Amino acid sequence: MSALLTADWFHLDSYYRKFDLYNMVWSMDEGLGNMIVSGAQYGGPIAVVRDRKQFVRIVTTAKPVITIYNCVGNIISKILWNNGVLIHMGWSDGEQLLCIQESGDVLIYDMFGAYQKTFSLGQEVRDTKVCKAQLFSNPHGKGLAVITTTNRIFLLSNVSEPKIRTVPEIPRANEPISCWCVISSDPRVAPNIAVLVCRDKEVYRCQLGESRPILMRPDITNAFTLILTIVPSDNGRHVALFTDSGFLWLGSSDFKSKYCEIDTEYIKQPKELLWCGSQAVIAHWDDTMCIYGLNGTSVKYPYDGPFHLIQESDCVRVISEMTHELIQKVPVVVEKIFRINSTAPGSYLVEASKQFQLTIVNFKLAHSLYIKYCASHNREALRKVYVQEDDFHGQATTHVRDAIEQSNPGSVEASLISARECYRKGRNDLGVSICEEARKLCKQQSSLQETYGESFVGLSLHDTVKKLLEQGEIKLADKLRSEYRMPDKRYWWLRILVMADNYKWDDLEKFSKSKKSPCGYEPFVDACLKYGKNDEALKYLSKCRDDIKVKYYVKAEFYEEAAQVAFEQKDESALLFVQNKCPSCNLNSSL
């Protein structure tokens, strides 16, 4: 088994793996450290807004902006928050962004920032104000629960059909709640939705449909005074508790079974604590991520900067300023194939494939045919061959082809970054430069696409500049052509073409007089003649080059003027040319 294939594996009670999905290309003014990040499930969009709790107290009229990114950090849309205090935001199953206000109003936007609708959690919530909110998955859809300033809990099981319900109040309801969570289980196995509420050492289960809460009794061995965090697994069968003594308790959600109690060596509350599937818990402290198994084992990963965790049903995504990673339990079939000393049939097939790759290299013709086949039918296999052979140019070429075939800005940019790095490893400075310029252009095109709502990504520089000119964005087009060193001749030709296409003849004449044309004046004539504007063409004919001036007068059907120019140039062949082209005029009489 190749060590490379399992290099990102680690072992808790079973094998897990942590690997990169994308290199991030954020375009934000501030880092992630001061941000609230909410990611939609299944690799969906990521909403980011500045954390109001970390605002610097300065006098400002600036309003919060919610920015929605794709998985590589490209901006999809922005929402200027003109509403009340934002308590929580998250995503529905249909990738709609739900924004819960202090007033109990829930505003819904699509991923493109377009407002959809608002619903209210009722008058009592409006009067007492929301202080905490959570979105949760359950068999009915995406649910929402809130706690008001009076410690009343309101809940709805499906945001698509908001029907507000309350859960039983806990004793001494006026005393502070330290933490809480919503737990949803399979209705065929147990009661469906409940809220677990912690106050000091106490844990109450407030079951929907019941009249009284139930005091739960988790078996916590190590001394503590307060439960700081409580989180359920996605399937609702397990719970993790973090106490103020720094211990992490893992057990069943009915608190009848304790799996382990782990000394995390951290006293303060983790920034984020969530389950990775149903057999591991991930905690986030400052610049460190810790992963804990149900058997008490753990693995630590340090980070150079801020990062955020995004919950998936069977894994966790990690978003940092540089990378987008995935942590998951290694699928059983994969583990069977790649684990040490595996005897699974799939493992033998992998070994056979490797032997084939090593053997075929020794036969040049067979190797060439295999490369040719992969180039047409299996680019990923081709890339693997290039990796084995340290062929950085070949690797870069496959990534460039990926970029050409992509339409998603993030995917295009990621492929170009990969190509650039391959060229860099191969010490191909020209390739590095071309890929970097293409990446920059892609990023600018993505921004233009967002601004104008039209497709820009994938266009050549020529077509991008042309499209900007068609939009009337002369300054932006001029900046782009200057930045990418578009030749003056080509740029002038584009300006002429676009003005003619839009019948802006006065603008065309002004442009011709702005300075000496680097492409000559023949393109002005051609543009006018294209639309049958011979009179407009006449304005530029006298400025055409002497050696083709007669031909252009004839082309514009100004035969007498053509003959006059030919006569002045004392060019007999030109006179004969005019005579042959002129349908009916008598040149001798005119001369």
Coordinates of C-alpha atoms in Angstrom, one line a residue:
M1 CA 0.0 0.0 0.0
S2 CA 1.4 3.4 -1.0
A3 CA 2.1 5.6 2.1
L4 CA 1.0 8.6 0.0
L5 CA -2.6 7.4 -0.1
T6 CA -2.9 7.2 3.7
A7 CA -0.6 10.1 4.6
D8 CA -3.6 12.1 5.8
W9 CA -5.1 9.4 7.9
F10 CA -5.1 9.4 11.7
H11 CA -6.4 6.9 14.3
L12 CA -8.8 7.4 17.1
D13 CA -11.1 4.4 17.8
S14 CA -11.1 4.0 14.0
Y15 CA -9.4 5.6 11.1
Y16 CA -10.1 9.2 10.1
R17 CA -8.6 11.5 7.5
K18 CA -8.0 15.2 7.1
F19 CA -7.4 16.5 3.6
D20 CA -7.5 19.6 1.5
L21 CA -10.5 20.4 -0.7
Y22 CA -9.5 23.8 -2.1
N23 CA -7.0 26.6 -1.8
M24 CA -9.0 29.6 -0.6
V25 CA -9.0 32.9 -2.6
W26 CA -10.9 35.1 -0.2
S27 CA -11.5 38.7 -1.3
M28 CA -12.3 40.3 2.1
D29 CA -10.9 43.4 3.7
E30 CA -10.6 41.8 7.1
G31 CA -9.4 38.3 8.2
L32 CA -11.7 35.5 9.5
G33 CA -10.7 36.2 13.1
N34 CA -13.5 38.8 13.6
M35 CA -16.1 37.1 11.6
I36 CA -19.1 34.9 12.1
V37 CA -19.1 32.1 9.5
S38 CA -22.1 30.0 8.6
G39 CA -21.8 27.3 5.9
A40 CA -24.6 25.5 4.2
Q41 CA -24.5 21.7 4.3
Y42 CA -23.3 19.5 1.5
G43 CA -20.5 21.9 0.5
G44 CA -22.9 24.8 -0.1
P45 CA -22.3 28.5 0.1
I46 CA -20.7 30.3 3.1
A47 CA -22.1 33.4 4.7
V48 CA -19.8 35.7 6.6
V49 CA -20.5 38.8 8.7
R50 CA -18.5 40.7 11.2
D51 CA -19.1 39.6 14.8
R52 CA -20.8 42.5 16.4
K53 CA -19.4 41.4 19.8
Q54 CA -16.0 42.2 18.5
F55 CA -16.7 45.6 17.0
V56 CA -14.3 48.3 18.0
R57 CA -16.3 51.0 19.7
I58 CA -16.0 53.9 17.2
V59 CA -18.5 56.4 15.9
T60 CA -19.5 55.1 12.5
T61 CA -22.6 55.0 10.2
A62 CA -21.4 51.9 8.4
K63 CA -24.0 49.1 8.4
P64 CA -23.1 45.4 8.6
V65 CA -22.7 43.5 5.3
I66 CA -23.4 39.8 5.0
T67 CA -21.2 38.4 2.2
I68 CA -21.9 35.1 0.6
Y69 CA -19.0 33.1 -0.8
N70 CA -18.6 29.9 -2.7
C71 CA -16.4 27.1 -1.4
V72 CA -13.2 28.6 -2.6
G73 CA -13.9 32.1 -1.3
N74 CA -15.2 33.8 -4.4
I75 CA -18.0 36.3 -3.7
I76 CA -21.5 35.2 -4.8
S77 CA -23.4 38.1 -3.4
K78 CA -23.7 40.7 -0.6
I79 CA -26.5 41.8 1.6
L80 CA -26.5 45.2 3.3
W81 CA -28.0 44.6 6.7
N82 CA -30.6 47.4 7.1
N83 CA -32.6 45.6 9.7
G84 CA -32.6 45.0 13.5
V85 CA -30.0 43.3 15.7
L86 CA -28.8 40.0 14.0
I87 CA -28.8 37.2 16.6
H88 CA -28.0 34.2 14.4
M89 CA -27.8 33.2 10.8
G90 CA -27.8 29.8 9.1
W91 CA -29.0 27.9 6.0
S92 CA -32.1 26.0 5.2
D93 CA -32.1 22.7 3.3
G94 CA -32.8 24.6 0.1
E95 CA -29.8 26.9 0.6
Q96 CA -31.7 29.9 1.7
L97 CA -30.0 32.1 4.3
L98 CA -32.1 32.6 7.4
C99 CA -31.4 35.7 9.5
I100 CA -32.9 35.7 13.0
Q101 CA -33.4 39.1 14.5
E102 CA -33.6 40.1 18.2
S103 CA -37.3 41.0 17.5
G104 CA -38.1 37.5 16.5
D105 CA -38.5 38.3 12.8
V106 CA -36.8 35.8 10.5
L107 CA -35.7 37.2 7.2
I108 CA -35.0 34.8 4.3
Y109 CA -32.7 35.4 1.4
D110 CA -31.5 33.2 -1.5
M111 CA -27.8 32.6 -2.0
F112 CA -27.7 35.4 -4.5
G113 CA -28.7 37.9 -1.8
A114 CA -32.2 38.4 -3.1
Y115 CA -34.8 38.9 -0.3
Q116 CA -37.5 36.2 -0.3
K117 CA -39.8 36.7 2.7
T118 CA -40.1 37.3 6.5
F119 CA -42.0 35.4 9.1
S120 CA -42.4 36.3 12.8
L121 CA -42.0 34.1 15.9
G122 CA -45.0 35.9 17.6
Q123 CA -45.8 38.8 19.8
E124 CA -44.4 37.3 23.0
V125 CA -41.0 36.8 21.4
R126 CA -41.1 40.3 20.0
D127 CA -41.9 41.7 23.5
T128 CA -39.3 39.8 25.4
K129 CA -36.6 39.7 22.6
V130 CA -34.5 36.8 21.3
C131 CA -31.1 36.4 23.0
K132 CA -30.0 33.0 21.6
A133 CA -31.1 31.0 18.5
Q134 CA -30.2 27.6 16.9
L135 CA -31.1 26.0 13.6
F136 CA -31.3 22.2 13.6
S137 CA -32.1 19.3 11.3
N138 CA -35.0 16.9 12.0
P139 CA -37.2 14.6 10.0
H140 CA -39.6 17.4 9.3
G141 CA -37.0 19.7 7.7
K142 CA -34.9 22.5 9.0
G143 CA -36.1 23.6 12.5
L144 CA -35.5 26.8 14.5
A145 CA -35.4 27.2 18.3
V146 CA -34.9 30.5 20.2
I147 CA -34.5 31.5 23.8
T148 CA -35.8 34.9 24.9
T149 CA -34.4 37.2 27.6
T150 CA -37.0 35.6 30.0
N151 CA -35.5 32.1 29.3
R152 CA -38.7 31.1 27.5
I153 CA -38.0 28.6 24.7
F154 CA -39.9 28.7 21.4
L155 CA -39.5 26.2 18.7
L156 CA -40.7 25.3 15.2
S157 CA -39.8 22.1 13.4
N158 CA -39.8 23.4 9.8
V159 CA -39.0 26.9 8.7
S160 CA -40.8 26.4 5.5
E161 CA -44.1 26.0 7.4
P162 CA -43.5 28.0 10.6
K163 CA -45.8 26.8 13.4
I164 CA -44.5 28.1 16.7
R165 CA -44.6 25.8 19.7
T166 CA -43.3 26.1 23.3
V167 CA -41.4 23.6 25.4
P168 CA -41.8 23.1 29.2
E169 CA -40.1 25.8 31.4
I170 CA -37.3 24.6 33.6
P171 CA -37.5 25.3 37.4
R172 CA -36.3 28.7 38.6
A173 CA -36.7 30.0 35.0
N174 CA -35.4 33.4 35.9
E175 CA -31.9 32.1 36.7
P176 CA -29.3 32.2 33.8
I177 CA -28.9 29.3 31.4
S178 CA -25.3 28.3 30.8
C179 CA -25.8 26.4 27.5
W180 CA -28.4 24.5 25.5
C181 CA -29.0 22.5 22.4
V182 CA -31.8 21.0 20.3
I183 CA -31.8 17.3 19.9
S184 CA -33.8 15.4 17.3
S185 CA -34.0 11.6 17.1
D186 CA -35.7 9.1 14.8
P187 CA -39.4 9.3 15.7
R188 CA -39.7 5.5 15.2
V189 CA -37.2 4.9 18.0
A190 CA -37.8 7.7 20.5
P191 CA -39.7 11.0 21.0
N192 CA -38.7 13.3 18.2
I193 CA -37.6 16.8 19.3
A194 CA -36.4 18.0 22.6
V195 CA -34.3 20.8 24.1
L196 CA -31.4 20.1 26.5
V197 CA -30.9 23.0 28.8
C198 CA -28.0 23.3 31.2
R199 CA -27.9 25.5 34.3
D200 CA -24.9 25.2 36.5
K201 CA -24.6 21.4 37.1
E202 CA -28.1 20.6 36.0
V203 CA -29.2 19.2 32.7
Y204 CA -32.9 19.3 31.8
R205 CA -34.6 17.6 28.9
C206 CA -37.6 19.7 27.7
Q207 CA -39.5 17.5 25.5
L208 CA -41.9 18.9 22.9
G209 CA -45.4 17.9 23.8
E210 CA -44.7 17.3 27.5
S211 CA -45.8 19.5 30.4
R212 CA -42.7 19.2 32.6
P213 CA -39.0 19.0 32.0
I214 CA -37.0 16.0 33.0
L215 CA -33.9 16.4 35.1
M216 CA -31.1 14.3 33.6
R217 CA -28.2 12.8 35.6
P218 CA -25.1 12.4 33.5
D219 CA -22.4 10.4 35.2
I220 CA -19.6 13.0 35.4
T221 CA -16.8 11.8 37.6
N222 CA -14.5 14.8 37.7
A223 CA -15.5 17.7 39.9
F224 CA -17.1 20.8 38.2
T225 CA -19.4 23.6 38.9
L226 CA -20.8 24.5 35.5
I227 CA -21.5 22.9 32.1
L228 CA -20.3 25.4 29.5
T229 CA -21.2 23.7 26.2
I230 CA -23.5 20.9 25.2
V231 CA -23.8 19.5 21.6
P232 CA -25.7 16.6 20.1
S233 CA -24.6 14.3 17.3
D234 CA -26.5 14.6 14.0
N235 CA -28.4 11.4 14.6
G236 CA -29.5 12.5 18.1
R237 CA -28.1 9.5 19.8
H238 CA -25.0 11.0 21.4
V239 CA -24.1 14.1 23.4
A240 CA -20.9 15.9 24.3
L241 CA -20.6 18.1 27.4
F242 CA -17.7 20.5 28.3
T243 CA -17.4 21.5 31.9
D244 CA -15.6 24.4 33.5
S245 CA -13.0 22.0 34.9
G246 CA -11.8 21.4 31.3
F247 CA -13.2 17.9 31.0
L248 CA -15.1 16.7 27.9
W249 CA -17.8 14.1 28.6
L250 CA -19.1 11.9 25.8
G251 CA -22.1 9.7 26.2
S252 CA -25.6 8.7 25.0
S253 CA -28.3 11.4 24.6
D254 CA -30.4 9.7 27.3
F255 CA -27.4 10.0 29.6
K256 CA -27.6 6.4 30.6
S257 CA -24.3 5.5 29.0
K258 CA -20.9 7.3 29.4
Y259 CA -18.4 6.5 26.7
C260 CA -15.4 8.5 28.2
E261 CA -14.4 11.6 30.1
I262 CA -11.4 13.4 28.7
D263 CA -9.1 16.0 30.3
T264 CA -8.7 18.5 27.4
E265 CA -6.2 20.6 29.4
Y266 CA -8.2 23.7 28.4
I267 CA -10.2 25.5 31.1
K268 CA -11.9 28.1 28.9
Q269 CA -14.9 27.3 26.7
P270 CA -14.1 26.1 23.1
K271 CA -15.0 28.5 20.4
E272 CA -16.7 25.7 18.5
L273 CA -17.6 22.1 19.6
L274 CA -19.3 19.7 17.2
W275 CA -19.6 16.1 16.2
C276 CA -17.8 14.6 13.3
G277 CA -20.3 11.9 12.3
S278 CA -21.3 10.0 15.4
Q279 CA -17.9 8.7 16.7
A280 CA -15.7 11.7 17.1
V281 CA -16.0 15.3 18.5
I282 CA -14.0 18.3 17.2
A283 CA -13.1 21.2 19.5
H284 CA -11.7 24.6 18.4
W285 CA -9.6 26.6 20.8
D286 CA -7.9 29.8 19.3
D287 CA -5.3 28.4 16.9
T288 CA -5.7 24.7 17.8
M289 CA -8.1 22.0 16.7
C290 CA -8.5 18.9 18.8
I291 CA -10.3 15.7 17.7
Y292 CA -11.5 13.3 20.3
G293 CA -12.7 9.7 19.8
L294 CA -15.3 7.8 21.9
N295 CA -12.5 5.7 23.4
G296 CA -10.8 8.8 24.9
T297 CA -8.0 9.1 22.3
S298 CA -7.2 12.5 20.7
V299 CA -5.3 14.2 17.9
K300 CA -4.3 17.9 17.8
Y301 CA -3.7 20.1 14.8
P302 CA -2.2 23.6 15.1
Y303 CA -3.2 26.4 12.7
D304 CA -1.3 29.5 11.8
G305 CA -4.4 31.8 11.8
P306 CA -8.1 31.9 12.5
F307 CA -10.4 29.1 11.2
H308 CA -14.0 28.0 11.5
L309 CA -15.7 24.6 11.5
I310 CA -18.8 23.8 9.4
Q311 CA -21.0 20.9 10.4
E312 CA -21.9 18.2 7.9
S313 CA -24.1 15.2 8.5
D314 CA -21.2 12.7 8.5
C315 CA -18.1 15.0 8.5
V316 CA -16.7 18.4 9.3
R317 CA -15.4 21.1 7.0
V318 CA -12.6 23.4 8.2
I319 CA -12.4 26.9 6.6
S320 CA -9.2 28.9 7.1
E321 CA -7.8 31.9 5.4
M322 CA -5.6 29.7 3.2
T323 CA -7.4 26.3 2.8
H324 CA -10.7 24.5 2.8
E325 CA -10.3 21.1 4.4
L326 CA -12.5 18.0 5.2
I327 CA -12.3 15.7 8.2
Q328 CA -14.2 12.5 8.0
K329 CA -14.1 8.9 9.1
V330 CA -12.4 6.8 6.5
P331 CA -15.1 4.9 4.6
V332 CA -15.1 1.2 5.5
V333 CA -14.5 0.1 1.9
V334 CA -11.5 2.5 1.6
E335 CA -10.0 1.4 4.8
K336 CA -10.3 -2.3 3.7
I337 CA -8.4 -1.5 0.5
F338 CA -5.6 0.7 1.9
R339 CA -5.0 -0.5 5.5
I340 CA -1.7 -2.2 6.2
N341 CA -1.5 -5.9 5.2
S342 CA -5.0 -5.7 3.7
T343 CA -6.2 -8.9 1.9
A344 CA -9.3 -7.3 0.4
P345 CA -9.8 -7.9 -3.4
G346 CA -9.7 -4.1 -4.0
S347 CA -6.3 -3.9 -2.4
Y348 CA -4.9 -6.5 -4.8
L349 CA -6.4 -4.5 -7.7
V350 CA -4.7 -1.3 -6.5
E351 CA -1.4 -3.1 -6.3
A352 CA -1.9 -4.6 -9.7
S353 CA -2.6 -1.1 -11.1
K354 CA 0.6 0.2 -9.5
Q355 CA 2.6 -2.7 -11.0
F356 CA 1.2 -2.0 -14.4
Q357 CA 2.1 1.7 -14.1
L358 CA 5.8 0.8 -13.0
T359 CA 6.1 -1.9 -15.7
I360 CA 4.7 0.1 -18.6
V361 CA 7.3 2.8 -18.2
N362 CA 9.9 0.3 -19.3
F363 CA 8.3 0.0 -22.7
K364 CA 8.4 3.3 -24.6
L365 CA 5.8 2.5 -27.2
A366 CA 3.3 1.1 -24.7
H367 CA 4.0 4.0 -22.4
S368 CA 3.4 6.5 -25.2
L369 CA 0.2 4.8 -26.2
Y370 CA -1.0 4.8 -22.6
I371 CA -0.3 8.5 -22.3
K372 CA -2.2 9.2 -25.5
Y373 CA -5.1 7.2 -24.3
C374 CA -5.2 8.9 -20.9
A375 CA -5.0 12.3 -22.5
S376 CA -8.2 11.6 -24.4
H377 CA -10.2 9.5 -21.9
N378 CA -8.8 9.8 -18.4
R379 CA -7.1 13.1 -17.4
E380 CA -6.9 12.1 -13.8
A381 CA -5.0 9.0 -14.6
L382 CA -2.7 11.0 -16.9
R383 CA -2.1 13.4 -14.0
K384 CA -1.1 10.5 -11.8
V385 CA 1.4 9.3 -14.4
Y386 CA 2.9 12.8 -14.6
V387 CA 3.1 13.0 -10.8
Q388 CA 5.0 9.6 -10.7
E389 CA 7.4 10.8 -13.3
D390 CA 7.9 14.3 -11.7
D391 CA 6.8 15.8 -15.0
F392 CA 5.7 19.2 -13.7
H393 CA 5.0 20.6 -17.2
G394 CA 2.7 17.7 -17.9
Q395 CA 0.9 18.2 -14.6
A396 CA 0.5 21.9 -15.2
T397 CA -1.0 21.2 -18.7
T398 CA -3.7 18.9 -17.1
H399 CA -4.7 21.7 -14.7
V400 CA -4.8 24.3 -17.5
R401 CA -7.1 22.0 -19.4
D402 CA -9.3 21.7 -16.3
A403 CA -9.5 25.5 -16.1
I404 CA -10.5 25.9 -19.7
E405 CA -13.3 23.4 -19.3
Q406 CA -14.7 24.9 -16.1
S407 CA -17.3 27.6 -15.9
N408 CA -17.4 28.1 -12.1
P409 CA -15.1 31.0 -11.1
G410 CA -13.8 29.2 -8.0
S411 CA -13.0 26.0 -9.9
V412 CA -11.2 27.9 -12.7
E413 CA -9.1 29.8 -10.2
A414 CA -8.3 26.7 -8.2
S415 CA -7.1 24.9 -11.4
L416 CA -5.0 27.9 -12.4
I417 CA -3.4 28.0 -9.0
S418 CA -2.5 24.3 -9.3
A419 CA -1.1 24.9 -12.7
R420 CA 1.0 27.8 -11.5
E421 CA 2.5 25.8 -8.7
C422 CA 3.4 23.0 -11.0
Y423 CA 5.1 25.4 -13.4
R424 CA 6.9 26.9 -10.4
K425 CA 8.2 23.5 -9.3
G426 CA 9.4 22.9 -12.9
R427 CA 11.1 26.4 -12.9
N428 CA 9.0 27.6 -15.8
D429 CA 8.8 31.3 -15.1
L430 CA 6.8 32.0 -18.2
G431 CA 4.2 29.4 -17.3
V432 CA 4.0 30.8 -13.8
S433 CA 3.5 34.3 -15.1
I434 CA 0.8 33.3 -17.6
C435 CA -1.1 31.3 -15.0
E436 CA -0.9 34.1 -12.5
E437 CA -2.2 36.7 -15.0
A438 CA -5.0 34.3 -16.0
R439 CA -5.9 33.8 -12.4
K440 CA -6.0 37.6 -11.8
L441 CA -8.2 38.0 -14.9
C442 CA -10.5 35.2 -13.6
K443 CA -10.9 37.0 -10.3
Q444 CA -11.7 40.3 -12.0
Q445 CA -14.1 38.6 -14.3
S446 CA -15.8 37.0 -11.3
S447 CA -16.2 40.5 -9.7
L448 CA -17.6 41.9 -13.0
Q449 CA -20.0 39.0 -13.2
E450 CA -21.3 39.8 -9.8
T451 CA -21.6 43.5 -10.7
Y452 CA -23.3 43.2 -14.0
G453 CA -25.2 39.9 -13.7
E454 CA -23.7 38.7 -17.0
S455 CA -21.2 36.0 -17.8
F456 CA -17.6 37.1 -17.9
V457 CA -15.7 34.1 -16.5
G458 CA -14.0 32.2 -19.3
L459 CA -13.8 35.0 -21.7
S460 CA -10.5 36.0 -23.3
L461 CA -9.0 39.4 -22.4
H462 CA -10.1 40.6 -25.9
D463 CA -13.8 39.6 -25.3
T464 CA -13.7 40.9 -21.7
V465 CA -12.6 44.4 -22.8
K466 CA -15.1 44.3 -25.6
K467 CA -17.9 43.5 -23.2
L468 CA -16.9 46.3 -20.9
L469 CA -16.9 48.7 -23.8
E470 CA -20.4 47.5 -24.8
Q471 CA -21.5 48.3 -21.2
G472 CA -20.1 51.8 -21.6
E473 CA -17.4 51.2 -19.0
I474 CA -14.6 53.0 -20.9
K475 CA -12.4 53.7 -17.9
L476 CA -12.6 50.1 -16.6
A477 CA -11.9 48.7 -20.0
D478 CA -8.9 51.1 -20.4
K479 CA -7.6 50.1 -17.0
L480 CA -7.9 46.4 -17.9
R481 CA -6.1 46.7 -21.2
S482 CA -3.4 48.8 -19.6
E483 CA -2.9 46.2 -16.7
Y484 CA -2.7 43.3 -19.2
R485 CA -0.7 45.3 -21.8
M486 CA -3.1 44.9 -24.6
P487 CA -1.6 46.4 -27.8
D488 CA -2.8 49.9 -28.6
K489 CA -3.8 48.8 -32.1
R490 CA -6.0 46.0 -30.9
Y491 CA -7.6 48.3 -28.2
W492 CA -8.4 51.1 -30.8
W493 CA -9.8 48.5 -33.2
L494 CA -12.1 47.3 -30.4
R495 CA -13.2 50.8 -29.5
I496 CA -14.0 51.5 -33.2
L497 CA -15.9 48.2 -33.6
V498 CA -18.1 48.7 -30.5
M499 CA -19.0 52.3 -31.4
A500 CA -19.9 51.3 -34.9
D501 CA -22.0 48.4 -33.6
N502 CA -23.9 50.8 -31.4
Y503 CA -24.3 53.5 -34.2
K504 CA -22.4 56.1 -32.2
W505 CA -21.0 57.9 -35.2
D506 CA -20.4 61.3 -33.4
D507 CA -18.5 59.5 -30.7
L508 CA -16.5 57.7 -33.4
E509 CA -15.5 61.0 -35.0
K510 CA -14.5 62.5 -31.6
F511 CA -12.4 59.4 -30.9
S512 CA -10.6 59.7 -34.2
K513 CA -9.6 63.2 -33.3
S514 CA -8.5 62.4 -29.8
K515 CA -5.0 61.5 -31.0
K516 CA -3.3 59.9 -33.9
S517 CA -4.7 56.4 -34.5
P518 CA -2.2 53.6 -33.8
C519 CA -4.1 51.3 -36.1
G520 CA -4.5 53.9 -38.9
Y521 CA -7.9 55.2 -40.2
E522 CA -8.8 52.3 -42.5
P523 CA -10.6 50.5 -39.6
F524 CA -12.8 53.6 -39.2
V525 CA -13.7 53.4 -42.9
D526 CA -14.4 49.7 -42.7
A527 CA -16.6 50.1 -39.6
C528 CA -18.7 52.8 -41.3
L529 CA -19.0 50.8 -44.6
K530 CA -20.1 47.7 -42.6
Y531 CA -23.3 49.5 -41.8
G532 CA -23.7 51.3 -45.1
K533 CA -22.6 54.7 -43.7
N534 CA -20.6 55.8 -46.7
D535 CA -21.0 59.5 -45.8
E536 CA -19.5 58.8 -42.4
A537 CA -16.6 56.9 -44.1
L538 CA -15.8 59.9 -46.2
K539 CA -14.7 61.7 -43.0
Y540 CA -11.7 59.3 -42.7
L541 CA -10.8 58.5 -46.3
S542 CA -8.4 61.4 -46.7
K543 CA -6.4 60.0 -43.7
C544 CA -5.9 56.6 -45.1
R545 CA -2.4 55.5 -46.1
D546 CA -1.4 56.8 -49.5
D547 CA -0.6 53.3 -50.9
I548 CA -4.2 52.1 -50.3
K549 CA -6.1 55.4 -50.3
V550 CA -7.4 54.9 -53.9
K551 CA -8.6 51.4 -53.1
Y552 CA -10.5 52.7 -50.0
Y553 CA -12.2 55.5 -52.0
V554 CA -13.3 52.9 -54.5
K555 CA -14.4 50.6 -51.7
A556 CA -16.6 53.5 -50.4
E557 CA -17.9 54.1 -54.0
F558 CA -16.4 57.6 -54.2
Y559 CA -15.1 57.1 -57.7
E560 CA -14.4 60.7 -58.7
E561 CA -12.4 61.3 -55.5
A562 CA -10.5 58.0 -56.1
A563 CA -9.6 59.2 -59.6
Q564 CA -8.5 62.5 -58.3
V565 CA -6.2 60.9 -55.8
A566 CA -4.8 58.6 -58.4
F567 CA -4.2 61.5 -60.7
E568 CA -2.4 63.5 -58.0
Q569 CA -0.3 60.5 -57.2
K570 CA 0.5 60.2 -61.0
D571 CA -0.3 56.5 -60.7
E572 CA -1.5 55.1 -64.0
S573 CA -2.3 51.7 -62.7
A574 CA -4.5 53.2 -60.0
L575 CA -6.4 55.2 -62.6
L576 CA -7.0 52.0 -64.6
F577 CA -8.1 50.3 -61.4
V578 CA -10.7 53.1 -60.8
Q579 CA -11.8 53.0 -64.4
N580 CA -12.4 49.2 -64.1
K581 CA -14.4 49.5 -60.9
C582 CA -16.4 52.6 -61.8
P583 CA -19.8 51.4 -63.1
S584 CA -20.7 54.3 -65.4
C585 CA -18.6 57.4 -64.9
N586 CA -16.5 59.0 -67.7
L587 CA -13.1 59.6 -66.2
N588 CA -11.8 61.5 -69.1
S589 CA -14.4 64.2 -68.9
S590 CA -13.9 64.6 -65.2
L591 CA -10.1 64.9 -65.6

